[in-house]
Amino acid sequence: MKSRIMYILLVFLLSTSITACSSSKINHSSSASNSKITDTSLSSDSKSDNIKTAMPSNNNTVLEAYKAVLLNDAEFFSIDNKKKLSLDDFLTNKEIYGADFKVTHFTVLDMDGDEVPEVVLELAVDDNPSFYEVLHYMDDTVYGYNIVYRGLEGLKTDGTFQYSNGAADNGYGKLKFQLNAYETDILGYMKSSQNNDNIIISYFINNKSVTEESYNYFIKEQDEKKDVVWYEFSQKNVETELTVHPQ
């Protein structure tokens, strides 16, 4: 019984606190998911499937900026470290959660619908996927935003994703970027509450209460969206996916 109580307390302490509102900030947490990205990370000879749709020509500058950061030829501004640093320094300085990070996979897509791509890095701690670092280009600078693994699961090519605080407390959203923070525009969510000895689960879409049936249909539509393509993090794949190709 004592070990069961300790386990429940540990799970509670590691949960990410996510405010359920139509546009709310996700609080950073060291919570991690045991799920792993399906290895669709084979090197490609063409630009990432995530950004094959027409993009403005000025994105050539953006892609080159990301490539320079990923190859340690340029620094980026880490929102969490509150300073500029190289990718190698970011991965090894242990200033976030006291841990060394290792980049295992990356993907390229437009997350916030502004026709400018972002790069998402999967970060492992002790070979366990634990965080994401989202790179966003703004005002001629690459910014990095650290997100707990359970806060950005099931990423789709339209930038939507699932976040989770538990089996009955989760939802779907899309990121919005600011200079010193990111916010999650919550599209739909479910949350649990306790009434005496009963657990009540409520469902919301666009911050309006809906039936379980409507929410399940919302989930079905989300699940049917195209998943992003994740690539193994290597110099070859970075150069392939982020090199500007003639139009």
mmCIF file of C-alpha atoms in Angstrom:
data_model
loop_
_atom_site.group_PDB
_atom_site.id
_atom_site.type_symbol
_atom_site.label_atom_id
_atom_site.label_comp_id
_atom_site.label_asym_id
_atom_site.label_seq_id
_atom_site.Cartn_x
_atom_site.Cartn_y
_atom_site.Cartn_z
ATOM 1 C CA MET A 1 0.000 0.000 0.000
ATOM 2 C CA LYS A 2 2.822 2.404 0.890
ATOM 3 C CA SER A 3 4.578 1.819 -2.449
ATOM 4 C CA ARG A 4 1.289 2.438 -4.292
ATOM 5 C CA ILE A 5 0.850 5.785 -2.519
ATOM 6 C CA MET A 6 4.443 6.787 -3.316
ATOM 7 C CA TYR A 7 3.879 5.901 -6.987
ATOM 8 C CA ILE A 8 0.725 8.018 -7.189
ATOM 9 C CA LEU A 9 2.537 10.945 -5.577
ATOM 10 C CA LEU A 10 5.441 10.624 -8.031
ATOM 11 C CA VAL A 11 3.113 10.582 -11.047
ATOM 12 C CA PHE A 12 1.292 13.618 -9.682
ATOM 13 C CA LEU A 13 4.504 15.575 -9.167
ATOM 14 C CA LEU A 14 5.754 14.817 -12.682
ATOM 15 C CA SER A 15 2.515 15.787 -14.448
ATOM 16 C CA THR A 16 2.587 18.841 -16.678
ATOM 17 C CA SER A 17 0.220 21.585 -15.588
ATOM 18 C CA ILE A 18 -1.793 22.683 -18.623
ATOM 19 C CA THR A 19 -4.503 25.303 -18.262
ATOM 20 C CA ALA A 20 -7.609 24.357 -20.256
ATOM 21 C CA CYS A 21 -8.517 27.515 -22.118
ATOM 22 C CA SER A 22 -8.694 28.496 -25.745
ATOM 23 C CA SER A 23 -5.263 30.122 -25.690
ATOM 24 C CA SER A 24 -3.181 29.142 -22.703
ATOM 25 C CA LYS A 25 0.481 28.675 -21.857
ATOM 26 C CA ILE A 26 1.906 25.223 -21.277
ATOM 27 C CA ASN A 27 4.079 25.203 -18.184
ATOM 28 C CA HIS A 28 7.450 23.522 -18.648
ATOM 29 C CA SER A 29 7.837 20.263 -16.764
ATOM 30 C CA SER A 30 10.264 17.353 -16.542
ATOM 31 C CA SER A 31 7.449 14.894 -17.174
ATOM 32 C CA ALA A 32 8.247 12.434 -19.959
ATOM 33 C CA SER A 33 6.335 9.891 -21.981
ATOM 34 C CA ASN A 34 7.389 6.326 -22.599
ATOM 35 C CA SER A 35 6.096 6.498 -26.163
ATOM 36 C CA LYS A 36 8.670 6.857 -28.904
ATOM 37 C CA ILE A 37 8.592 8.330 -32.381
ATOM 38 C CA THR A 38 8.077 5.717 -35.047
ATOM 39 C CA ASP A 39 11.330 5.549 -36.964
ATOM 40 C CA THR A 40 10.359 7.014 -40.326
ATOM 41 C CA SER A 41 13.712 8.748 -40.262
ATOM 42 C CA LEU A 42 15.296 7.452 -43.436
ATOM 43 C CA SER A 43 17.372 9.985 -45.324
ATOM 44 C CA SER A 44 15.571 11.606 -48.231
ATOM 45 C CA ASP A 45 16.944 13.054 -51.443
ATOM 46 C CA SER A 46 14.139 15.615 -51.612
ATOM 47 C CA LYS A 47 12.861 18.385 -49.366
ATOM 48 C CA SER A 48 10.892 17.165 -46.350
ATOM 49 C CA ASP A 49 7.351 15.998 -47.116
ATOM 50 C CA ASN A 50 6.213 18.328 -44.328
ATOM 51 C CA ILE A 51 7.124 21.477 -46.302
ATOM 52 C CA LYS A 52 6.731 20.376 -49.920
ATOM 53 C CA THR A 53 3.743 22.696 -50.321
ATOM 54 C CA ALA A 54 4.585 26.106 -51.769
ATOM 55 C CA MET A 55 6.456 28.344 -49.359
ATOM 56 C CA PRO A 56 7.485 31.974 -49.818
ATOM 57 C CA SER A 57 10.935 32.396 -51.372
ATOM 58 C CA ASN A 58 12.210 34.254 -48.293
ATOM 59 C CA ASN A 59 12.071 30.931 -46.446
ATOM 60 C CA ASN A 60 15.389 30.113 -48.113
ATOM 61 C CA THR A 61 16.978 32.426 -45.549
ATOM 62 C CA VAL A 62 15.040 30.719 -42.754
ATOM 63 C CA LEU A 63 16.126 27.215 -43.760
ATOM 64 C CA GLU A 64 19.748 28.300 -44.053
ATOM 65 C CA ALA A 65 19.554 29.845 -40.563
ATOM 66 C CA TYR A 66 18.203 26.598 -39.106
ATOM 67 C CA LYS A 67 20.859 24.552 -40.888
ATOM 68 C CA ALA A 68 23.625 26.766 -39.500
ATOM 69 C CA VAL A 69 22.283 26.249 -35.963
ATOM 70 C CA LEU A 70 21.945 22.476 -36.336
ATOM 71 C CA LEU A 71 25.474 22.173 -37.734
ATOM 72 C CA ASN A 72 26.862 24.375 -34.928
ATOM 73 C CA ASP A 73 27.874 27.105 -37.358
ATOM 74 C CA ALA A 74 25.633 29.667 -35.638
ATOM 75 C CA GLU A 75 24.022 30.256 -32.246
ATOM 76 C CA PHE A 76 20.330 30.442 -31.372
ATOM 77 C CA PHE A 77 18.542 32.189 -28.507
ATOM 78 C CA SER A 78 17.288 29.674 -25.942
ATOM 79 C CA ILE A 79 14.156 30.988 -24.231
ATOM 80 C CA ASP A 80 14.799 28.647 -21.294
ATOM 81 C CA ASN A 81 18.507 29.448 -20.911
ATOM 82 C CA LYS A 82 17.742 33.129 -21.571
ATOM 83 C CA LYS A 83 20.818 33.553 -23.756
ATOM 84 C CA LYS A 84 22.382 32.780 -27.110
ATOM 85 C CA LEU A 85 24.391 29.597 -27.383
ATOM 86 C CA SER A 86 25.405 26.904 -29.836
ATOM 87 C CA LEU A 87 23.418 23.699 -30.128
ATOM 88 C CA ASP A 88 26.279 21.681 -28.611
ATOM 89 C CA ASP A 89 26.451 24.033 -25.614
ATOM 90 C CA PHE A 90 22.680 23.859 -25.182
ATOM 91 C CA LEU A 91 22.765 20.054 -25.163
ATOM 92 C CA THR A 92 25.563 19.787 -22.592
ATOM 93 C CA ASN A 93 25.317 22.758 -20.204
ATOM 94 C CA LYS A 94 22.752 21.048 -17.901
ATOM 95 C CA GLU A 95 21.068 24.374 -17.179
ATOM 96 C CA ILE A 96 17.634 22.898 -17.911
ATOM 97 C CA TYR A 97 16.559 20.166 -15.484
ATOM 98 C CA GLY A 98 20.232 19.364 -14.773
ATOM 99 C CA ALA A 99 20.417 16.943 -17.678
ATOM 100 C CA ASP A 100 22.476 16.396 -20.811
ATOM 101 C CA PHE A 101 20.383 16.184 -23.975
ATOM 102 C CA LYS A 102 20.940 14.209 -27.153
ATOM 103 C CA VAL A 103 19.140 15.045 -30.398
ATOM 104 C CA THR A 104 17.701 11.830 -31.833
ATOM 105 C CA HIS A 105 15.271 12.993 -34.532
ATOM 106 C CA PHE A 106 14.110 16.187 -36.187
ATOM 107 C CA THR A 107 11.289 17.350 -38.417
ATOM 108 C CA VAL A 108 10.538 20.479 -40.434
ATOM 109 C CA LEU A 109 7.047 21.989 -40.744
ATOM 110 C CA ASP A 110 5.012 25.165 -40.430
ATOM 111 C CA MET A 111 3.621 24.877 -36.894
ATOM 112 C CA ASP A 112 1.724 28.149 -36.525
ATOM 113 C CA GLY A 113 0.309 28.643 -40.014
ATOM 114 C CA ASP A 114 2.380 31.712 -40.938
ATOM 115 C CA GLU A 115 3.978 29.995 -43.977
ATOM 116 C CA VAL A 116 7.379 30.083 -42.272
ATOM 117 C CA PRO A 117 8.711 26.650 -41.230
ATOM 118 C CA GLU A 118 9.853 25.604 -37.777
ATOM 119 C CA VAL A 119 12.286 22.817 -36.870
ATOM 120 C CA VAL A 120 11.401 20.432 -34.037
ATOM 121 C CA LEU A 121 14.167 18.445 -32.336
ATOM 122 C CA GLU A 122 13.449 15.329 -30.292
ATOM 123 C CA LEU A 123 15.695 15.375 -27.206
ATOM 124 C CA ALA A 124 16.607 12.238 -25.265
ATOM 125 C CA VAL A 125 17.920 12.019 -21.712
ATOM 126 C CA ASP A 126 19.780 8.768 -20.987
ATOM 127 C CA ASP A 127 18.481 7.440 -24.339
ATOM 128 C CA ASN A 128 14.858 8.092 -23.318
ATOM 129 C CA PRO A 129 12.894 10.657 -25.379
ATOM 130 C CA SER A 130 12.047 13.342 -22.827
ATOM 131 C CA PHE A 131 11.700 16.781 -24.444
ATOM 132 C CA TYR A 132 11.315 18.682 -27.671
ATOM 133 C CA GLU A 133 13.172 21.833 -28.662
ATOM 134 C CA VAL A 134 11.164 23.869 -31.154
ATOM 135 C CA LEU A 135 13.220 26.274 -33.279
ATOM 136 C CA HIS A 136 11.308 29.319 -34.540
ATOM 137 C CA TYR A 137 12.686 32.061 -36.802
ATOM 138 C CA MET A 138 11.682 35.622 -35.944
ATOM 139 C CA ASP A 139 13.293 39.021 -36.568
ATOM 140 C CA ASP A 140 16.419 37.479 -38.143
ATOM 141 C CA THR A 141 17.002 35.294 -35.068
ATOM 142 C CA VAL A 142 16.432 31.598 -34.362
ATOM 143 C CA TYR A 143 14.663 31.087 -31.022
ATOM 144 C CA GLY A 144 14.439 27.790 -29.137
ATOM 145 C CA TYR A 145 11.493 26.721 -26.967
ATOM 146 C CA ASN A 146 11.768 23.656 -24.732
ATOM 147 C CA ILE A 147 8.626 21.535 -24.394
ATOM 148 C CA VAL A 148 8.108 18.429 -22.288
ATOM 149 C CA TYR A 149 7.594 15.244 -24.333
ATOM 150 C CA ARG A 150 3.983 14.717 -23.252
ATOM 151 C CA GLY A 151 3.228 18.296 -24.230
ATOM 152 C CA LEU A 152 3.802 17.731 -27.967
ATOM 153 C CA GLU A 153 2.783 14.241 -29.045
ATOM 154 C CA GLY A 154 1.282 13.033 -32.310
ATOM 155 C CA LEU A 155 2.523 16.031 -34.291
ATOM 156 C CA LYS A 156 0.675 16.515 -37.600
ATOM 157 C CA THR A 157 1.759 18.315 -40.753
ATOM 158 C CA ASP A 158 -0.705 21.148 -40.066
ATOM 159 C CA GLY A 159 1.053 21.842 -36.749
ATOM 160 C CA THR A 160 -1.624 20.379 -34.482
ATOM 161 C CA PHE A 161 -0.634 17.942 -31.740
ATOM 162 C CA GLN A 162 -1.821 16.188 -28.599
ATOM 163 C CA TYR A 163 -0.816 17.021 -25.042
ATOM 164 C CA SER A 164 -1.484 14.863 -21.991
ATOM 165 C CA ASN A 165 -1.750 15.203 -18.239
ATOM 166 C CA GLY A 166 -3.181 11.713 -17.870
ATOM 167 C CA ALA A 167 -5.648 9.252 -19.375
ATOM 168 C CA ALA A 168 -8.659 11.500 -18.701
ATOM 169 C CA ASP A 169 -6.912 14.874 -18.877
ATOM 170 C CA ASN A 170 -5.603 15.635 -22.345
ATOM 171 C CA GLY A 171 -6.306 17.629 -25.447
ATOM 172 C CA TYR A 172 -5.215 18.942 -28.829
ATOM 173 C CA GLY A 173 -3.694 22.267 -29.722
ATOM 174 C CA LYS A 174 -1.464 24.403 -31.910
ATOM 175 C CA LEU A 175 1.502 26.557 -30.896
ATOM 176 C CA LYS A 176 1.733 30.341 -30.969
ATOM 177 C CA PHE A 177 5.156 31.944 -30.601
ATOM 178 C CA GLN A 178 6.228 35.091 -28.784
ATOM 179 C CA LEU A 179 9.691 36.529 -28.187
ATOM 180 C CA ASN A 180 10.019 35.106 -24.682
ATOM 181 C CA ALA A 181 7.369 32.389 -24.517
ATOM 182 C CA TYR A 182 5.053 30.128 -26.449
ATOM 183 C CA GLU A 183 1.342 29.580 -25.993
ATOM 184 C CA THR A 184 -0.931 26.718 -26.903
ATOM 185 C CA ASP A 185 -4.129 27.500 -28.744
ATOM 186 C CA ILE A 186 -6.242 24.656 -27.365
ATOM 187 C CA LEU A 187 -8.609 23.245 -29.985
ATOM 188 C CA GLY A 188 -10.279 20.608 -27.841
ATOM 189 C CA TYR A 189 -9.741 18.840 -24.543
ATOM 190 C CA MET A 190 -11.179 16.503 -21.944
ATOM 191 C CA LYS A 191 -10.789 16.862 -18.207
ATOM 192 C CA SER A 192 -11.765 14.857 -15.148
ATOM 193 C CA SER A 193 -13.287 16.046 -11.886
ATOM 194 C CA GLN A 194 -14.435 14.244 -8.781
ATOM 195 C CA ASN A 195 -17.961 14.377 -7.387
ATOM 196 C CA ASN A 196 -18.057 12.484 -4.107
ATOM 197 C CA ASP A 197 -16.818 9.023 -5.102
ATOM 198 C CA ASN A 198 -17.504 9.474 -8.810
ATOM 199 C CA ILE A 199 -15.122 10.645 -11.525
ATOM 200 C CA ILE A 200 -16.802 12.949 -14.023
ATOM 201 C CA ILE A 201 -15.227 13.499 -17.440
ATOM 202 C CA SER A 202 -16.124 16.642 -19.383
ATOM 203 C CA TYR A 203 -15.446 17.326 -23.060
ATOM 204 C CA PHE A 204 -14.775 20.628 -24.822
ATOM 205 C CA ILE A 205 -14.187 21.786 -28.403
ATOM 206 C CA ASN A 206 -13.195 25.414 -29.026
ATOM 207 C CA ASN A 207 -13.731 25.901 -25.293
ATOM 208 C CA LYS A 208 -17.411 24.909 -25.536
ATOM 209 C CA SER A 209 -18.886 21.899 -23.747
ATOM 210 C CA VAL A 210 -19.759 19.010 -26.090
ATOM 211 C CA THR A 211 -20.963 15.426 -25.829
ATOM 212 C CA GLU A 212 -18.593 12.482 -25.639
ATOM 213 C CA GLU A 213 -19.790 11.418 -29.088
ATOM 214 C CA SER A 214 -18.897 14.799 -30.587
ATOM 215 C CA TYR A 215 -15.502 14.731 -28.910
ATOM 216 C CA ASN A 216 -14.772 11.234 -30.184
ATOM 217 C CA TYR A 217 -15.537 12.438 -33.720
ATOM 218 C CA PHE A 218 -13.177 15.368 -33.154
ATOM 219 C CA ILE A 219 -10.445 12.911 -32.094
ATOM 220 C CA LYS A 220 -11.119 10.739 -35.155
ATOM 221 C CA GLU A 221 -10.658 13.743 -37.452
ATOM 222 C CA GLN A 222 -7.413 14.639 -35.688
ATOM 223 C CA ASP A 223 -6.052 11.096 -35.866
ATOM 224 C CA GLU A 224 -6.754 10.959 -39.613
ATOM 225 C CA LYS A 225 -4.497 13.949 -40.294
ATOM 226 C CA LYS A 226 -1.093 13.260 -41.825
ATOM 227 C CA ASP A 227 1.759 12.676 -39.379
ATOM 228 C CA VAL A 228 4.974 14.626 -39.816
ATOM 229 C CA VAL A 229 8.026 12.796 -41.137
ATOM 230 C CA TRP A 230 10.772 12.434 -38.529
ATOM 231 C CA TYR A 231 14.390 12.099 -39.655
ATOM 232 C CA GLU A 232 17.305 10.620 -37.787
ATOM 233 C CA PHE A 233 19.506 13.481 -36.638
ATOM 234 C CA SER A 234 22.672 13.400 -38.738
ATOM 235 C CA GLN A 235 24.706 15.899 -40.723
ATOM 236 C CA LYS A 236 23.629 14.251 -43.973
ATOM 237 C CA ASN A 237 19.925 14.455 -43.169
ATOM 238 C CA VAL A 238 20.201 18.025 -41.887
ATOM 239 C CA GLU A 239 21.957 19.116 -45.066
ATOM 240 C CA THR A 240 19.422 17.258 -47.216
ATOM 241 C CA GLU A 241 16.282 18.546 -45.521
ATOM 242 C CA LEU A 242 17.431 22.131 -44.956
ATOM 243 C CA THR A 243 19.412 22.828 -48.108
ATOM 244 C CA VAL A 244 17.728 25.272 -50.453
ATOM 245 C CA HIS A 245 16.823 23.608 -53.737
ATOM 246 C CA PRO A 246 16.205 25.529 -56.976
ATOM 247 C CA GLN A 247 12.517 26.157 -57.593
#
